[in-house]
Each structure stands twice: as C-alpha cells, then as structure tokens.
Coordinates of C-alpha atoms in Angstrom, one line a residue:
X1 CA -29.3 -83.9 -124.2
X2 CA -30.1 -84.0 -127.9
X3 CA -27.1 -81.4 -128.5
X4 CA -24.9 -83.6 -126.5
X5 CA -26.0 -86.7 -128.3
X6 CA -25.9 -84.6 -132.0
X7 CA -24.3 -87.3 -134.4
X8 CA -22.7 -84.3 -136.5
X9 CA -21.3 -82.9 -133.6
X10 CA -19.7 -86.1 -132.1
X11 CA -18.8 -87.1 -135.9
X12 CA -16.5 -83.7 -135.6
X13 CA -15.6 -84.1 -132.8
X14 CA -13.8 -88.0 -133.3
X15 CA -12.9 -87.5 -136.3
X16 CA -10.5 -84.2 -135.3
X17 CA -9.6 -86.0 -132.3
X18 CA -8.3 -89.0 -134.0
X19 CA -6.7 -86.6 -137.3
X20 CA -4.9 -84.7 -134.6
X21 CA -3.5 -87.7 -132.6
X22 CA -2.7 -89.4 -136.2
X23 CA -0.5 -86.0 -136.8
X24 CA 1.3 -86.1 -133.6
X25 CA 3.4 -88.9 -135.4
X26 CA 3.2 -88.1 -139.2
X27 CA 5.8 -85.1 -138.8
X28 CA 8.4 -86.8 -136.7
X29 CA 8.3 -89.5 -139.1
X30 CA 8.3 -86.7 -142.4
X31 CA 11.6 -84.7 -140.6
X32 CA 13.4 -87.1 -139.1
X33 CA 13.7 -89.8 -142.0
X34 CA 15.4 -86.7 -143.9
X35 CA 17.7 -86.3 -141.4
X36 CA 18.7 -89.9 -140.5
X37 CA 18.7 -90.3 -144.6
X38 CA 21.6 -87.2 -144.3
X39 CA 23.7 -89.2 -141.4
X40 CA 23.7 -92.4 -143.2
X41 CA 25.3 -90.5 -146.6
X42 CA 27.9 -89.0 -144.0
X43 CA 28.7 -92.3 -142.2
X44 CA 29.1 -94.0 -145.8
X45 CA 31.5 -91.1 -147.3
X46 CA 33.3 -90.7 -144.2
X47 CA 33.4 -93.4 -142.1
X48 CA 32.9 -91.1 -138.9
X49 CA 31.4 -93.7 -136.4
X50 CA 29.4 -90.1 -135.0
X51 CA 27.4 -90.6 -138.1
X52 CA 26.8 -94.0 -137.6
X53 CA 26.1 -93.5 -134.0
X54 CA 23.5 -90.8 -134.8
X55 CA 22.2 -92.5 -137.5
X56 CA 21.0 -95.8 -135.2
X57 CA 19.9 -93.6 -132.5
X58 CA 18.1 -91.0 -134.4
X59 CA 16.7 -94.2 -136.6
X60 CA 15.1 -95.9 -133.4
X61 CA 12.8 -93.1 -132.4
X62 CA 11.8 -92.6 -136.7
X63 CA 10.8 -96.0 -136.3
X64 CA 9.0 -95.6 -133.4
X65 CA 7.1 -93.2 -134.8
X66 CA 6.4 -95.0 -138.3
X67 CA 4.8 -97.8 -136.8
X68 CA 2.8 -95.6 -134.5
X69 CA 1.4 -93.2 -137.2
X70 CA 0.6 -96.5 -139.4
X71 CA -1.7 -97.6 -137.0
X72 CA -3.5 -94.6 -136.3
X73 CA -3.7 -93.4 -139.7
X74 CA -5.7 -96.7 -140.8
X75 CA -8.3 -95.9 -138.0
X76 CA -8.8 -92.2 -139.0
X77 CA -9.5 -93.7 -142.7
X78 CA -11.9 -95.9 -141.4
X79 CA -13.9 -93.4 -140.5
X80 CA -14.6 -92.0 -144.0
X81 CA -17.2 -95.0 -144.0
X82 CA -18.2 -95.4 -140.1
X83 CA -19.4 -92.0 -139.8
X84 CA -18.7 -89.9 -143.0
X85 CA -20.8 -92.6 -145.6
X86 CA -22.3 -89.9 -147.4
X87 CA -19.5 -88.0 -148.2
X88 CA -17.6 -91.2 -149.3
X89 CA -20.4 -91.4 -151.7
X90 CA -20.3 -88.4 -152.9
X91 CA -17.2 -88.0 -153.5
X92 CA -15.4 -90.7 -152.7
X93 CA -14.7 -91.5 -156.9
X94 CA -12.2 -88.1 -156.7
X95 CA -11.5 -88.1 -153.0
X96 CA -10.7 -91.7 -152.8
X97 CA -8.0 -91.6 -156.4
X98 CA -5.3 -90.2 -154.1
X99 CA -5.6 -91.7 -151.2
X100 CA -5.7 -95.2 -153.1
X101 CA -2.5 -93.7 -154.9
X102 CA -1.0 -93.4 -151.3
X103 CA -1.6 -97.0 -150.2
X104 CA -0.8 -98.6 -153.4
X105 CA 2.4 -96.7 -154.4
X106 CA 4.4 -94.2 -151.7
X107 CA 2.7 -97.0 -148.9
X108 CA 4.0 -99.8 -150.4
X109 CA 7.6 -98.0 -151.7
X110 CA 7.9 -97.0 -147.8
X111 CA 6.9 -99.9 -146.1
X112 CA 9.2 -102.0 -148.3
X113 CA 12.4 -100.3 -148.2
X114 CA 12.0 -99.7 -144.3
X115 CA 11.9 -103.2 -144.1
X116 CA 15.2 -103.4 -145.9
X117 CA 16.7 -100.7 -143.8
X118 CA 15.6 -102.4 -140.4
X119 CA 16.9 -105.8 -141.4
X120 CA 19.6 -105.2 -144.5
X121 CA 22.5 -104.2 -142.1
X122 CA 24.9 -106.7 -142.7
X123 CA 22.8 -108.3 -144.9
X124 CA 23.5 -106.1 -148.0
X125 CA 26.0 -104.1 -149.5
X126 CA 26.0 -100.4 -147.5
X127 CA 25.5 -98.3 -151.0
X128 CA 22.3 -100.9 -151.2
X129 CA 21.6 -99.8 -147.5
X130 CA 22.0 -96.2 -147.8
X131 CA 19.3 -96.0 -150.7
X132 CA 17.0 -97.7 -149.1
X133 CA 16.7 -95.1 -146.4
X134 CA 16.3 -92.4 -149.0
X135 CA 13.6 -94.7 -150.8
X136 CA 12.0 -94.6 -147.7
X137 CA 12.2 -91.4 -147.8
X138 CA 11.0 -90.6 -150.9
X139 CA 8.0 -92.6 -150.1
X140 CA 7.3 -91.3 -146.8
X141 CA 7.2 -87.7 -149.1
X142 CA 5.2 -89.3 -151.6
X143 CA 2.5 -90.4 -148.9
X144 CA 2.5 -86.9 -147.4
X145 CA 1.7 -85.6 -150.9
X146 CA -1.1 -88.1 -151.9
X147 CA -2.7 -87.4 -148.4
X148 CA -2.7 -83.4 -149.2
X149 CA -4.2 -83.4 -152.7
X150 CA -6.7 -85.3 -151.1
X151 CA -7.5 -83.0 -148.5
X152 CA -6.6 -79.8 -151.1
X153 CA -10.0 -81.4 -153.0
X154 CA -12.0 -80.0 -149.6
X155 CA -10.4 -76.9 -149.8
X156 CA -10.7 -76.3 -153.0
X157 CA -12.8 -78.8 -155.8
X158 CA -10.9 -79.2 -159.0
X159 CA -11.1 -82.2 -161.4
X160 CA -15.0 -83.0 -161.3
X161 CA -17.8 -82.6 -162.9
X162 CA -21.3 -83.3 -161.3
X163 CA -23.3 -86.5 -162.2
X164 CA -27.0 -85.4 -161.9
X165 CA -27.9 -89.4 -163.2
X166 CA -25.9 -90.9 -160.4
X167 CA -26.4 -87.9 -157.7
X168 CA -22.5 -87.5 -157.3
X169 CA -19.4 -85.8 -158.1
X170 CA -17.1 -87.3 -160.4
X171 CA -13.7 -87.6 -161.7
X172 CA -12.9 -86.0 -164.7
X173 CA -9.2 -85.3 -164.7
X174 CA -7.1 -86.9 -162.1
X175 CA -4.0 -84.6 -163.0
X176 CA -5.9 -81.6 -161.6
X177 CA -6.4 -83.0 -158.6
X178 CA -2.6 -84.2 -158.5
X179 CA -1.8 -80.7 -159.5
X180 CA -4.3 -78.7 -157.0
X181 CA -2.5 -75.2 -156.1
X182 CA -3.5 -76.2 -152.6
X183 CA -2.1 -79.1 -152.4
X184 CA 1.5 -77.8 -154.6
X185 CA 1.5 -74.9 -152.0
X186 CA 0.6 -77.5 -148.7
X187 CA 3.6 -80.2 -149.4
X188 CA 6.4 -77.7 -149.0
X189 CA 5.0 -75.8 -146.4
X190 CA 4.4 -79.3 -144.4
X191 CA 7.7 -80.5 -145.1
X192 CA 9.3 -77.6 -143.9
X193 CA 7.7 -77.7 -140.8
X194 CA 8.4 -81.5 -140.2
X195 CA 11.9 -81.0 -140.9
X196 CA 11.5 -78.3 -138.4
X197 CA 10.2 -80.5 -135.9
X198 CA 12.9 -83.0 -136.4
X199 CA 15.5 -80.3 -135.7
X200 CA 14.3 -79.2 -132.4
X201 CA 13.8 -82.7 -130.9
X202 CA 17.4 -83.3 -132.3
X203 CA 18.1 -80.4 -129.7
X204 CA 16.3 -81.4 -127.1
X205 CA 17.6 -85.0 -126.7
X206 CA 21.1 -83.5 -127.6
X207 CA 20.4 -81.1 -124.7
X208 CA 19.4 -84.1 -122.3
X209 CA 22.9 -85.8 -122.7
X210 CA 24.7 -83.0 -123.1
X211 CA 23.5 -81.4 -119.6
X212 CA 24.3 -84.6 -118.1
X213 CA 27.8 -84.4 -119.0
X214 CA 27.7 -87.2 -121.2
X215 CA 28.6 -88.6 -124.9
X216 CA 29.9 -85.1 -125.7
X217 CA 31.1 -86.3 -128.6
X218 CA 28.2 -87.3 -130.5
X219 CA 25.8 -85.3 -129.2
X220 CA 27.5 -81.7 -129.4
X221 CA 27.8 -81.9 -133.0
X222 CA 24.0 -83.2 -133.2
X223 CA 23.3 -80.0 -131.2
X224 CA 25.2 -77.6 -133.6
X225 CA 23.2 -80.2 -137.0
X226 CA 19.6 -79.5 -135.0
X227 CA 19.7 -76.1 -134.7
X228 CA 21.3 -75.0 -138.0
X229 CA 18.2 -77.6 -139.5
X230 CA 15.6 -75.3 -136.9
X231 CA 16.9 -71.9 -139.0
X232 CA 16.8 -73.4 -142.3
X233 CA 13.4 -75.0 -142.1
X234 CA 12.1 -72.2 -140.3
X235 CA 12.9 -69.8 -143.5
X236 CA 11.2 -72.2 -145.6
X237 CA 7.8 -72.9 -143.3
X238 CA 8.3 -68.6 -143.7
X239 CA 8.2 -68.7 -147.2
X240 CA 6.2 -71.5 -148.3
X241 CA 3.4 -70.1 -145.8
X242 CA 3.0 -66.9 -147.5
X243 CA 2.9 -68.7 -151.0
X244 CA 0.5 -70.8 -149.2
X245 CA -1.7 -67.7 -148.0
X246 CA -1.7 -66.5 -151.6
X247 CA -3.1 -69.7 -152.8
X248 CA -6.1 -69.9 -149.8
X249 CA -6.6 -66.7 -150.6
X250 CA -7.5 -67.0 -154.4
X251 CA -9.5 -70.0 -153.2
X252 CA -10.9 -69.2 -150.1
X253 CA -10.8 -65.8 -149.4
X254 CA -13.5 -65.9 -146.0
X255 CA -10.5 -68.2 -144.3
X256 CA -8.2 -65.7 -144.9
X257 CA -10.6 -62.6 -143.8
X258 CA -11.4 -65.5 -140.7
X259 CA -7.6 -66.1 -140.1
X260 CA -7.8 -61.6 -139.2
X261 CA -11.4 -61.0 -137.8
X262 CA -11.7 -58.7 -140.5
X263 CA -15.2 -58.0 -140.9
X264 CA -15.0 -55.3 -143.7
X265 CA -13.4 -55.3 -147.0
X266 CA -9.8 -53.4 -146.6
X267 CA -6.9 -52.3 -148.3
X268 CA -3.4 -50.8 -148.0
X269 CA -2.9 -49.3 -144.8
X270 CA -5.8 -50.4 -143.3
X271 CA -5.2 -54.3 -143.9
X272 CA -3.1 -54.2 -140.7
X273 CA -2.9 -57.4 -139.2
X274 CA -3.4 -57.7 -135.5
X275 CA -0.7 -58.8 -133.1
X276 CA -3.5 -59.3 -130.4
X277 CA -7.2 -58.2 -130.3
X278 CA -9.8 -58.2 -127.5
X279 CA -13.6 -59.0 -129.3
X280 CA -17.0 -59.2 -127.9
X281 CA -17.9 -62.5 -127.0
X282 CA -19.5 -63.1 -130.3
X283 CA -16.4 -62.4 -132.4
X284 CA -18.8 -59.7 -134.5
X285 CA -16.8 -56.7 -132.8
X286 CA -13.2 -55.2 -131.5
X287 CA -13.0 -53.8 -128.6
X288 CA -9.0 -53.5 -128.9
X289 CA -5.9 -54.7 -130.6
X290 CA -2.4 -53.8 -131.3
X291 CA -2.1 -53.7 -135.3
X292 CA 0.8 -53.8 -138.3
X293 CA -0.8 -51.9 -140.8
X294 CA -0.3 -53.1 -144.7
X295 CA 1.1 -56.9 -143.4
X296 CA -2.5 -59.0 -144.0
X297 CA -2.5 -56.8 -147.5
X298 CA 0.7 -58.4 -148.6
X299 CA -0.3 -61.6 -146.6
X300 CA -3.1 -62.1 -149.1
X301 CA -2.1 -60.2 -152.1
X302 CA 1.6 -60.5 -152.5
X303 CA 1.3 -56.3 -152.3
X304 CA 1.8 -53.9 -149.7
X305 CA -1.4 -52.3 -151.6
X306 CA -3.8 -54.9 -151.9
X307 CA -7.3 -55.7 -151.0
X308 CA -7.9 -58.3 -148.3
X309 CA -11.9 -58.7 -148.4
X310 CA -14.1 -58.8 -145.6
X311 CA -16.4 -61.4 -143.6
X312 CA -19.4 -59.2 -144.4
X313 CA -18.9 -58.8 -148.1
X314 CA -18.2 -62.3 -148.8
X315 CA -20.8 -63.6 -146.7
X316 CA -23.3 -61.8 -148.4
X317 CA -21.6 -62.5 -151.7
X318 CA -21.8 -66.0 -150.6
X319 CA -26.0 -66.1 -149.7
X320 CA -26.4 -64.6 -153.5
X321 CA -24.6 -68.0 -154.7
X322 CA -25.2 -70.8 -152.0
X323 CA -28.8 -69.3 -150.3
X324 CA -29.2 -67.1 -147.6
X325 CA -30.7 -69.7 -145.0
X326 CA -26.4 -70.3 -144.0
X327 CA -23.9 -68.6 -142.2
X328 CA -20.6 -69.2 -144.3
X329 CA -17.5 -68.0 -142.3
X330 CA -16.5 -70.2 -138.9
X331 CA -15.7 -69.4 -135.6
X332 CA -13.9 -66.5 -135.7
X333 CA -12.1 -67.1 -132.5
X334 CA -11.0 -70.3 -133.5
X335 CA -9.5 -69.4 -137.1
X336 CA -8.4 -65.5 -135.3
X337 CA -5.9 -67.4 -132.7
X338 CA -4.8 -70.6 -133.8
X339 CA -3.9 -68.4 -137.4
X340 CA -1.2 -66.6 -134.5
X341 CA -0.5 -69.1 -132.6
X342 CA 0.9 -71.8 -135.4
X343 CA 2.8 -68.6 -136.4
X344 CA 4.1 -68.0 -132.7
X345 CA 5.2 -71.3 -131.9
X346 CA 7.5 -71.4 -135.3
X347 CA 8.7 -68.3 -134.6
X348 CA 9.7 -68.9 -131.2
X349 CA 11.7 -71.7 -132.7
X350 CA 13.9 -70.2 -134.9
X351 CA 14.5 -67.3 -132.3
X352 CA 15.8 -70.4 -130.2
X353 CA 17.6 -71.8 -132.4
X354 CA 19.6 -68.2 -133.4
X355 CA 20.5 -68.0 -129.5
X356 CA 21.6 -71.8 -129.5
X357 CA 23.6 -71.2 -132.5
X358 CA 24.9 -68.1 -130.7
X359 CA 25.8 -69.8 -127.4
X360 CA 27.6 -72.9 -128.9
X361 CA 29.9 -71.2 -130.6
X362 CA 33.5 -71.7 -131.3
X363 CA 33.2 -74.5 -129.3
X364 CA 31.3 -72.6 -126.2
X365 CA 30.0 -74.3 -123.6
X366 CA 26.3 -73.3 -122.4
X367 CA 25.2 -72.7 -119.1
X368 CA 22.7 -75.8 -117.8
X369 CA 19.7 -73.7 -118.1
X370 CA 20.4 -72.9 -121.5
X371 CA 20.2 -76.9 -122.2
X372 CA 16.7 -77.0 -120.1
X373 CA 15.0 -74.5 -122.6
X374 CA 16.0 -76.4 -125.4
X375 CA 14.6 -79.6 -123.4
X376 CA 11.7 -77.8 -122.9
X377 CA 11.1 -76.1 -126.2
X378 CA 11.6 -79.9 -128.3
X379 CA 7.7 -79.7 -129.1
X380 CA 7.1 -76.2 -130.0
X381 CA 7.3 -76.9 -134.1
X382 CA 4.8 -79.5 -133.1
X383 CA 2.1 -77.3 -131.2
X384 CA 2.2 -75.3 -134.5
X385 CA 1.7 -77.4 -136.7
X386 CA -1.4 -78.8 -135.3
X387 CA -2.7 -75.5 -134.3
X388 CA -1.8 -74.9 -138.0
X389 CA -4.3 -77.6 -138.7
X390 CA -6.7 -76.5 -136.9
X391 CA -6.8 -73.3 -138.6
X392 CA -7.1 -75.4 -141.9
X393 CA -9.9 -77.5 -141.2
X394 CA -12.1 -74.9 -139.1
X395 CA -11.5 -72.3 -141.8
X396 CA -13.3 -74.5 -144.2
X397 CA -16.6 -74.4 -142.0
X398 CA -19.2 -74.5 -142.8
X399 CA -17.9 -76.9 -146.1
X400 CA -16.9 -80.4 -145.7
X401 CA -16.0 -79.6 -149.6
X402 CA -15.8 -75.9 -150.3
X403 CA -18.4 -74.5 -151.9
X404 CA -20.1 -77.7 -153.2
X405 CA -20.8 -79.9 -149.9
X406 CA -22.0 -78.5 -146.5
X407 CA -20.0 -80.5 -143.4
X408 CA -23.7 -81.2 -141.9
X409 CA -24.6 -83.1 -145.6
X410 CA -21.6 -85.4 -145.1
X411 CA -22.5 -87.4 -142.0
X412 CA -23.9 -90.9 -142.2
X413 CA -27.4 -91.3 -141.6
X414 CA -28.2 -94.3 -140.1
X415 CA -25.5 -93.7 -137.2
X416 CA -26.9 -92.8 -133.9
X417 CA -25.0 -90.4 -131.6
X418 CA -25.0 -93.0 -128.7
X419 CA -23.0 -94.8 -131.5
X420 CA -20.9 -92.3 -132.2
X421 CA -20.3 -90.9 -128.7
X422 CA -19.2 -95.0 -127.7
X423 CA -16.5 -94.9 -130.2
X424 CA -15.7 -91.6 -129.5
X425 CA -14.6 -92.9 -125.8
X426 CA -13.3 -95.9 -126.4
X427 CA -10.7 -94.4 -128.9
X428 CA -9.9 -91.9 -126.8
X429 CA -9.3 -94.2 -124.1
X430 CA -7.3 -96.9 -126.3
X431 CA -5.1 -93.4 -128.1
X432 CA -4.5 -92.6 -124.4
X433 CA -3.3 -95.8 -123.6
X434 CA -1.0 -95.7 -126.7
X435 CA 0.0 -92.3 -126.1
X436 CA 1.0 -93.5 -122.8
X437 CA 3.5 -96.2 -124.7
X438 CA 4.5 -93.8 -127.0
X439 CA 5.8 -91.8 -124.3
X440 CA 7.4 -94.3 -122.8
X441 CA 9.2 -96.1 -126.0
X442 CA 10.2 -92.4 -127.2
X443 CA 11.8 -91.6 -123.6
X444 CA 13.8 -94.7 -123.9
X445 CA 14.6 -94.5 -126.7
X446 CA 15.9 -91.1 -126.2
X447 CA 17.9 -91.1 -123.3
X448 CA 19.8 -94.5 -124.2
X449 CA 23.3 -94.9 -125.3
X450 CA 24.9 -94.7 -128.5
X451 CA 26.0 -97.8 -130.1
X452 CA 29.7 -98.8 -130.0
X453 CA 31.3 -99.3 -133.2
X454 CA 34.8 -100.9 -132.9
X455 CA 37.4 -100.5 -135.5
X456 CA 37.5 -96.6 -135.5
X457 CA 41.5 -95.1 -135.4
X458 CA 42.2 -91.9 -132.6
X459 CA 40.1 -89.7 -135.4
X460 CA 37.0 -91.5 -135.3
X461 CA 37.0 -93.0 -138.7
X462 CA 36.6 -96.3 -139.9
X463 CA 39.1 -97.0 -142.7
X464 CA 36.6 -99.6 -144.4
X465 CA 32.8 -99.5 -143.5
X466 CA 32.1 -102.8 -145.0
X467 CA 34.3 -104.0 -142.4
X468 CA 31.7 -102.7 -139.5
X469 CA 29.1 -105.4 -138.0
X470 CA 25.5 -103.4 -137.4
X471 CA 23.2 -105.6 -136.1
X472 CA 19.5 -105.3 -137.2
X473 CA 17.5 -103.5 -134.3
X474 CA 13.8 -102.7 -133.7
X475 CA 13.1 -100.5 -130.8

C-alpha cells in the first residue's frame, strides 16, 4: 500500500500522463498551421477556390486543436508548483526564463494573430489576412522553441552556476540556455515530425472523402499535397534525428547506450544495432537479437568506426562522480523499445506515403482499400512522436536535471500521495471526458463539407479575391 500510495511515483505518474495528453494536440497544431499558412499564400496568388476551400477546412480542425492544447498545456504547468515545488525552487530562476519567454512573447504573438485570422475575414485587407496566419505561425514555432530549451536544461544544464548562499541553481547566461545544443538539435527534429503528422491526417481525411466518392476535386489534390509533405518531412525527422543522436550522445551518452541495451563499451563492427532482441527479464542480458553491425557506431559518432560506450562503464564512471549508493541508467526495456518504435512508426509513414504517391499517379485511381490504410495509418507520425517522448524523458532517469538533480529530490514535500493519487484520477477522468469531445469536434469537423465560394469561372479561379465574402467561423 505505501508503494501504491509513493507521492514520487504518482508525481511521475500525472505528470507524464498529463505531458503526453498535452502533446496529443501540440503537433497537429505545429504541422498543420504550416500547411494551412501554405494554402492561404496559394489561394491569395491564385485565386483557386480549392485553396480557399482547403484552407477553411484544414483551418477548423488547427483551431480545434489550438484551443485544446492551450488548455491542457496550462494544467501540465501547474504542476511545476502542485507537485514539483522543490524543483521549481531549485531551478525554477533558469528553468522558468524560457518558459516566461513563451507566455509573454511567441504566446501572446500566437494568440493575437489567431484572433485576427478567425475574425479578420472580410474585415481586413487579404495581404493583412494572409500574414497573420504566418504570424501565427511564427509564434506557434517560437512557443515550441521556448518550451524545448526549457526542457533541453534537464537534459543537459548549461547557463548556471550554483548559489551555495541561497541553496540553488542560478542564471548566469540566458543565451546559453537559448542556444542549448539540445534544444537547437530538438526544434527541427520536432518540427519535422509535426509537419509529418499534418501530412498523414491530410491523407487520411482526403482518403475518407475520396472513398466515398465525393468532392474529388478538392480533396484529390489534398491527397497528392499530404503525401508529398509525409516524404519530405520524413527525410528531415531522418536527418535532424541523427544530428539529434550526436548531440544526446556528447551529453548523455548512458541514454544513448539505454536507447541499444548495450551493456559494454563497443566499437566498429560490433556497435550493431539491434533490429529486435529477446533479454532476460531484468534487461542485464541477451538472450537473442537480429543485429546491423557498425549502424549505432555512426548513430552516435557520425563514424562507421566509432565508439558507442557501454551501460557498465558509464555507470561505474558515473558512482566515481555522483556516489555509488545510485543506479544511473533507466529501464532498459523502456528506452530499448520505444527508441525502435518512434523510429518504426515514421518509417512506416514514409513507406506509405511512397506507395500513395505511386498509386495516384498520372491521375490513377486507387482501389478502396488503398484509401482505408491511409484512414487507418492518419496517426502513425503521432504514436512516434510520443513514444519518441517517452524515450526522452525515461532516458534521463534517474535525473530530473542531468547530472545535478536526482527526479526523487524534485518532488514536493508536504504533498501526500492520497493527494496526489485524487488529482491523478480526477484529471484523468476530466482529459477523458475532453478527449471524448475532441474526438467528436475533430470527426466533424473532418468529414464536413467544403465551403462554397461563388464567383469562380469554369477553371476554378476567382478573378478578384477581394471580391469573395468569407465569413468568420469557429468550429
């Protein structure tokens, strides 16, 4: 009962609840503002009402998604001082510069100009409109960054130096944090996977009218926009991964020997990374696994010849600088399988998207169960990326900060696990409830009609866009 009622554990335990519900929002919102942003600069060159059309409907479900992440994202920051108070103290003076940055700059920029967008059409001049969607955007990007360099600081402490008069870490220079490696290598490779995201729910909803036989002409060349966006973004999650390897590599090199099970310090050939491994129970053995040899050597060294070192050398590397009374890698299981499953679930997206590009083209037409995989796959960028998270955060453990604050240090003392464990149910019972609406909003939103623009000749295009009445709408 006291292991059940632990208020570390249950502190974990909400906290990556709520994070991971927050983040089933925050890379819709990331990708898809990009794309509606690109739709909008089409519609106002061209005057193709299919622009416009996928602009309003693609722009209902961002919003959707906006307000949704808004909400839960200010409960998951609450938490910093519910059950996290003294790691808020302790470093809340570096840890909090960002996140302040994020609410009083790239917050306010987004929130602003999506007001503008929602309620400027026909209110102000279309070039005044269009920016505002890429203001939003810029914001919405500038939030996402803000938010990483914060979380880079628990990956890896730059910026600081240690108060021994106030008992604290403190802010020294606010530019290093800004400039973490983490964080420079984390924004792209996020981006890239929202973007990502946004591309295969372009193709599933595409998919949904298209099988039904309906609005061809909208929603084909959506199709053909979503998939071509899948194989692009997917190159670049590719790339800005491995630079992102390299950079948790240099700075926490027992996540990357986590992320492979490897237990002793290899090189060359024998840094093989395994496709699929069967361990003892503990993690602390193989009993059998298909292997690549030299890939985790360039994975973590940028060199087919490199060193990728191993659980048991840093650990013991680790007790000579932190104290021996600690175990300092995390669960290997954990870190071994959602390291290959993020990477699965992207890769299985862009091999999708290749055959979608293949089957639609020159005008072909694809077979209904060709449209119900692409129905079906819509999330799979998704599952990644919070797998991908996953990896992140329990391939820190045992650090709430790495290397300078144990996660067991960070929790608030005078919180009671009964208090904890209420909370912990009733926001999972109110996230299920709003999960529930999400649903529900984004299925309508989905499967509804394109607006109808009048004024468009036999081509589709409207001579004079200033000319075109778009009322203000808020799913």
């Amino acid at each position: 009962m006291d292991a059940l009622l632990d208020p570390l554990i249950l502190s974990r335990w909400q906290f990556g609840l709520t994070t991971l519900y927050h983040f089933l929002f925050v890379p819709i919102t990331l990708g898809l503002v990009l794309c509606v942003a690109i739709w909008q600069t089409a519609w106002h060159r061209t005057g193709k009402v299919q622009y416009l059309q996928l602009t309003k409907f693609f722009g209902n479900i961002f919003l959707i998604n906006f307000a949704m992440g808004v909400v839960t994202g200010i409960v998951q920051e609450f938490q910093f001082g519910m059950n996290w108070s003294n790691y808020s103290r302790f470093v809340g003076d570096i840890f909090g510069a960002p996140l302040a940055f994020e609410g009083l700059v790239a917050f306010f920029m987004e929130a602003t100009f999506i007001g503008l967008w929602i309620f400027g059409w026909d209110r102000i001049k279309p070039a005044a409109h269009l920016a505002c969607i890429w203001m939003t955007m810029i914001g919405t990007w500038a939030s996402a960054y803000f938010i990483l360099a914060a979380n880079a600081f628990m990956q890896n402490p730059v910026g600081f130096e240690f108060s021994a008069e106030n008992g604290r870490a403190e802010l020294v220079d606010f530019g290093a944090v800004l400039l973490n490696p983490v964080a420079l290598t984390q924004l792209p490779h996020t981006l890239a996977a929202s973007v990502m995201l946004a591309g295969t729910i372009i193709v599933g909803v595409a998919a949904w009218h298209l099988r039904r036989g309906q609005h061809f002409d909208v929603f084909r060349p959506a199709m053909r926009f979503g998939l071509w966006t899948v194989l692009i973004s997917g190159f670049a999650v590719m790339l800005s991964g491995h630079e992102l390897g390299l950079a948790m590599t240099a700075t926490q090199p027992m996540k990357m020997a986590a992320a492979e099970a490897m237990w002793n310090t290899s090189s060359g050939a024998d840094a093989s990374f395994s496709l699929f491994s069967i361990g003892t129970p503990d993690g602390t053995e193989e009993v059998w696994s298909l292997r690549v040899p030299y890939v985790s050597a360039f994975l973590a060294s940028n060199s087919f010849s490199g060193t990728v070192e191993g659980i048991n050398d840093l650990q013991a590397q680790y007790e000579q600088l932190y104290g021996a009374d600690q175990i300092y890698y995390p669960v290997i299981w954990v870190t071994y399988w959602s390291f290959r499953w993020m990477m699965f679930f992207g890769m299985a997206s862009m091999a999708i998207a290749l055959v979608g590009l293949w089957v639609t083209r020159k005008g072909a037409e694809p077979r209904g169960w060709h449209y119900q995989i692409a129905i079906w796959t819509a999330t799979f960028p998704l599952w990644g990326i919070l797998v991908g998270w996953v990896f992140t955060e329990m391939g820190r453990q045992p650090w709430l900060v790495f290397g300078l604050m144990p996660t067991e240090a960070g929790v608030s003392p005078n919180v009671s696990g009964v208090n904890v464990l209420i909370s912990l149910i009733a926001f999972t019972l109110i996230y299920g409830i709003l999960a529930v609406v999400e649903v529900k909003l984004i299925l309508k939103a989905a499967q509804s009609d394109p607006i109808q623009v009048p004024g468009a000749n036999d081509d589709g295009v409207v001579e004079n866009i200033d000319d075109v009445k778009v009322k203000a709408s808020v799913y």
